[in-house]
Tab-separated table of C-alpha atoms in Angstrom:
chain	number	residue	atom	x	y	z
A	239	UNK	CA	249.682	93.540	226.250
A	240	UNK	CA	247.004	91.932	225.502
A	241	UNK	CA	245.195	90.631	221.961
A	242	UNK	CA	242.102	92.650	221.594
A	243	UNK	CA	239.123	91.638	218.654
A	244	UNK	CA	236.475	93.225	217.538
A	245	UNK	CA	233.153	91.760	215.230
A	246	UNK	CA	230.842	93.778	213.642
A	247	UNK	CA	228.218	94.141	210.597
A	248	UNK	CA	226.800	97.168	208.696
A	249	UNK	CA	225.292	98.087	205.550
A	250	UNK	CA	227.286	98.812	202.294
A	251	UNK	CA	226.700	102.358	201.220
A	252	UNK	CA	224.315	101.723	197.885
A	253	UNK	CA	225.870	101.210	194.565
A	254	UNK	CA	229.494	100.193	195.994
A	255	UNK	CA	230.764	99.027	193.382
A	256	UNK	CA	234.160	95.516	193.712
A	257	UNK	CA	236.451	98.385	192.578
A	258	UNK	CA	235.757	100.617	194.746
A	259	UNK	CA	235.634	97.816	197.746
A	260	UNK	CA	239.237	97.098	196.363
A	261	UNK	CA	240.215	100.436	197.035
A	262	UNK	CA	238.351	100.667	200.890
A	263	UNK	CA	240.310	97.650	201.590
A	264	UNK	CA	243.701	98.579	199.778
A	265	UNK	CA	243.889	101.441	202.301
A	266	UNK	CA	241.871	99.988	205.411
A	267	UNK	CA	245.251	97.843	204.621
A	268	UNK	CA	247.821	100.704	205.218
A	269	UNK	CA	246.499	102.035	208.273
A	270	UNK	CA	245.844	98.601	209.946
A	271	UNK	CA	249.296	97.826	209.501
A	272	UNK	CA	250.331	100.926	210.900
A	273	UNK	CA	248.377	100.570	214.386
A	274	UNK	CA	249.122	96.835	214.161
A	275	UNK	CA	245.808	95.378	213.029
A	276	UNK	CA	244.809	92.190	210.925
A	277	UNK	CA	241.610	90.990	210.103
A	278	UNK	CA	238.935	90.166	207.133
A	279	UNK	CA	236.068	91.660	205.928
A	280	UNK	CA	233.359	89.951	204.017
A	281	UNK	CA	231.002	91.631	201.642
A	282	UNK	CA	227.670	90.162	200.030
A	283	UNK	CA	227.173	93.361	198.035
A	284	UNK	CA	224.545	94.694	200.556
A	285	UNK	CA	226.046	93.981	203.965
A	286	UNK	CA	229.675	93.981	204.886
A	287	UNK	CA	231.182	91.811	208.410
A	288	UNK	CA	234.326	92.609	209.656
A	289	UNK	CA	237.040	90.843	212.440
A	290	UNK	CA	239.534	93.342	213.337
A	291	UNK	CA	242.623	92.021	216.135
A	292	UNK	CA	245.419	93.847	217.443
A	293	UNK	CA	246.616	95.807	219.994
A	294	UNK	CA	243.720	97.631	222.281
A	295	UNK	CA	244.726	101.027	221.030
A	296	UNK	CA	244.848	100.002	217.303
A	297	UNK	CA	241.703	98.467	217.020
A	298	UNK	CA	240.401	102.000	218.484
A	299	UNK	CA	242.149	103.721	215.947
A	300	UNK	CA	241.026	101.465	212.952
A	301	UNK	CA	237.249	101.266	214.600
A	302	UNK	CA	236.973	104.907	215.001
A	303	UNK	CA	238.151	105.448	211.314
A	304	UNK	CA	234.908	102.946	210.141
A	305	UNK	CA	232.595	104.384	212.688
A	306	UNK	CA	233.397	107.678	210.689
A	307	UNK	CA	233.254	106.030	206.772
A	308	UNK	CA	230.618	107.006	204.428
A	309	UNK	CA	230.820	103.676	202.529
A	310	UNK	CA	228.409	101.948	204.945
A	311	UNK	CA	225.716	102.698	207.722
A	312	UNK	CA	223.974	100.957	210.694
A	313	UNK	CA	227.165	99.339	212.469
A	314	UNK	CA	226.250	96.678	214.732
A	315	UNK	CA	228.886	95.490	216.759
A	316	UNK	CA	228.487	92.026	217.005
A	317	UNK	CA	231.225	91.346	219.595
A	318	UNK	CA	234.167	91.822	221.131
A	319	UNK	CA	237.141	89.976	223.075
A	320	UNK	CA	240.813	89.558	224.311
A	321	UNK	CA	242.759	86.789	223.518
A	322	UNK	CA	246.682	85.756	223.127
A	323	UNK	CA	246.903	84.702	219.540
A	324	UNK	CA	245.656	86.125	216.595
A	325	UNK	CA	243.260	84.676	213.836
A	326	UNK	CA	244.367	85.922	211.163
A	327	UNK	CA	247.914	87.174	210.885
A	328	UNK	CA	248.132	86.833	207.456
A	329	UNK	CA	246.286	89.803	206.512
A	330	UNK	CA	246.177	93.206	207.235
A	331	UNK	CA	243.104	93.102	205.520
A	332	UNK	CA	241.323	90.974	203.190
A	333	UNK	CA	237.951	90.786	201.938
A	334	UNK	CA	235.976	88.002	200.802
A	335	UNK	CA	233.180	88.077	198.531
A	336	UNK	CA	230.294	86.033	199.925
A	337	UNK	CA	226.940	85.129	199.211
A	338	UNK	CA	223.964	86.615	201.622
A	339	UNK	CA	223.497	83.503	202.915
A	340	UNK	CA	226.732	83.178	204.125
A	341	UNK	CA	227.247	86.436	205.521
A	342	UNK	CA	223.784	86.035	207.423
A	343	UNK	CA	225.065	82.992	208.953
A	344	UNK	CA	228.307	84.528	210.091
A	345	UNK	CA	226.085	87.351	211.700
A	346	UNK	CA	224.138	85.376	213.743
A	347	UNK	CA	226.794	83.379	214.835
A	348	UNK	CA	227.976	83.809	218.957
A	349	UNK	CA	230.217	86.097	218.891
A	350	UNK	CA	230.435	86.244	222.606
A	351	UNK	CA	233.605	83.559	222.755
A	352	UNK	CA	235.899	85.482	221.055
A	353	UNK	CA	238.612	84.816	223.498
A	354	UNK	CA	241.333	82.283	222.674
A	355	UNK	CA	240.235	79.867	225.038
A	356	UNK	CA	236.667	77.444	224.968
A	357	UNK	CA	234.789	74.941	226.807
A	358	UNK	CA	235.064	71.244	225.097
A	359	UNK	CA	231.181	71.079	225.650
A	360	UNK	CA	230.464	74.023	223.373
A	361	UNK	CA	227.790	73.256	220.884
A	362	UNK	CA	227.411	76.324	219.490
A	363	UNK	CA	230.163	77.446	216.576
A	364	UNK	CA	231.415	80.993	217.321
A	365	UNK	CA	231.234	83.305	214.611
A	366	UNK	CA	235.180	83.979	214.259
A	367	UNK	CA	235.309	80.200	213.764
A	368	UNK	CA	232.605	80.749	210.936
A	369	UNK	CA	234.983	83.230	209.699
A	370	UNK	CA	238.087	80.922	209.263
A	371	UNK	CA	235.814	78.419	207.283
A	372	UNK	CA	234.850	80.938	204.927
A	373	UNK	CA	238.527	82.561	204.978
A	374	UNK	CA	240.227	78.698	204.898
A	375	UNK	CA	240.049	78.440	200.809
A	376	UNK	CA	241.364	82.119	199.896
A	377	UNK	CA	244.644	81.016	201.950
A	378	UNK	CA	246.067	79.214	199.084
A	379	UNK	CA	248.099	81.521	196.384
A	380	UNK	CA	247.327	84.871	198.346
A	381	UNK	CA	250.594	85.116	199.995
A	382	UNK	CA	250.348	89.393	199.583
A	383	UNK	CA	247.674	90.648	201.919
A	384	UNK	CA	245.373	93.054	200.362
């Protein structure tokens, strides 16, 4: 069975507060582990991005739950993919604070490659690579997924 991925940005719901994001993510956490999904979500206080990977009917599962959330509006799916090895496994879910800037830069990133495999002569960075950069320094001492 194939890897499946998902990308995609949205709007925070106004006044979310890093307690309540806590909370979203403690149990986006619990059911992505039950359909057997990992990813990261980052959040600049207005906008959130998330990766989602896992199994095909997992990530519908876990992307029909957000499609129906309340904490955030105007979901843009920035891309999706199949692949054979996963990006990050160490989470079920994480999320990284982030500055606009940032965030911006990860949404306008291609997110058209998000298949395991890429030409040398790529110039462009995709935007899950974008995502490991930003993800890279949280690695260290966070050996319990939130």
């Amino acid at each position: 069975m194939p890897l499946c991925s998902i990308a995609y940005s949205s709007r925070t719901a106004e006044g979310l507060t890093v307690d309540q994001i806590d909370a979203l993510v403690r149990d986006a956490s619990h059911h992505n582990r039950l359909a057997g999904v990992t990813g990261v979500l980052l959040c600049d206080g207005i906008r959130f991005l998330q990766y989602l990977e896992g199994p095909e009917d997992g990530i519908e599962f876990i992307f029909a739950r957000v499609m129906n959330s309340r904490r955030h509006s105007d979901v843009v799916v920035l891309g999706r993919g199949e692949g054979s090895v996963r990006r990050f496994p160490y989470w079920s879910m994480h999320w990284i604070p982030v500055s606009q800037h940032e965030l911006h830069a990860a949404a306008v990133a291609d997110w058209t490659m998000l298949k395991a495999h890429r030409s040398e002569e790529q110039v462009v960075v995709p935007g899950v690579e974008q995502l490991a950069v930003l993800a890279a320094p949280h690695l260290q001492g966070d050996s319990i997924p939130r």
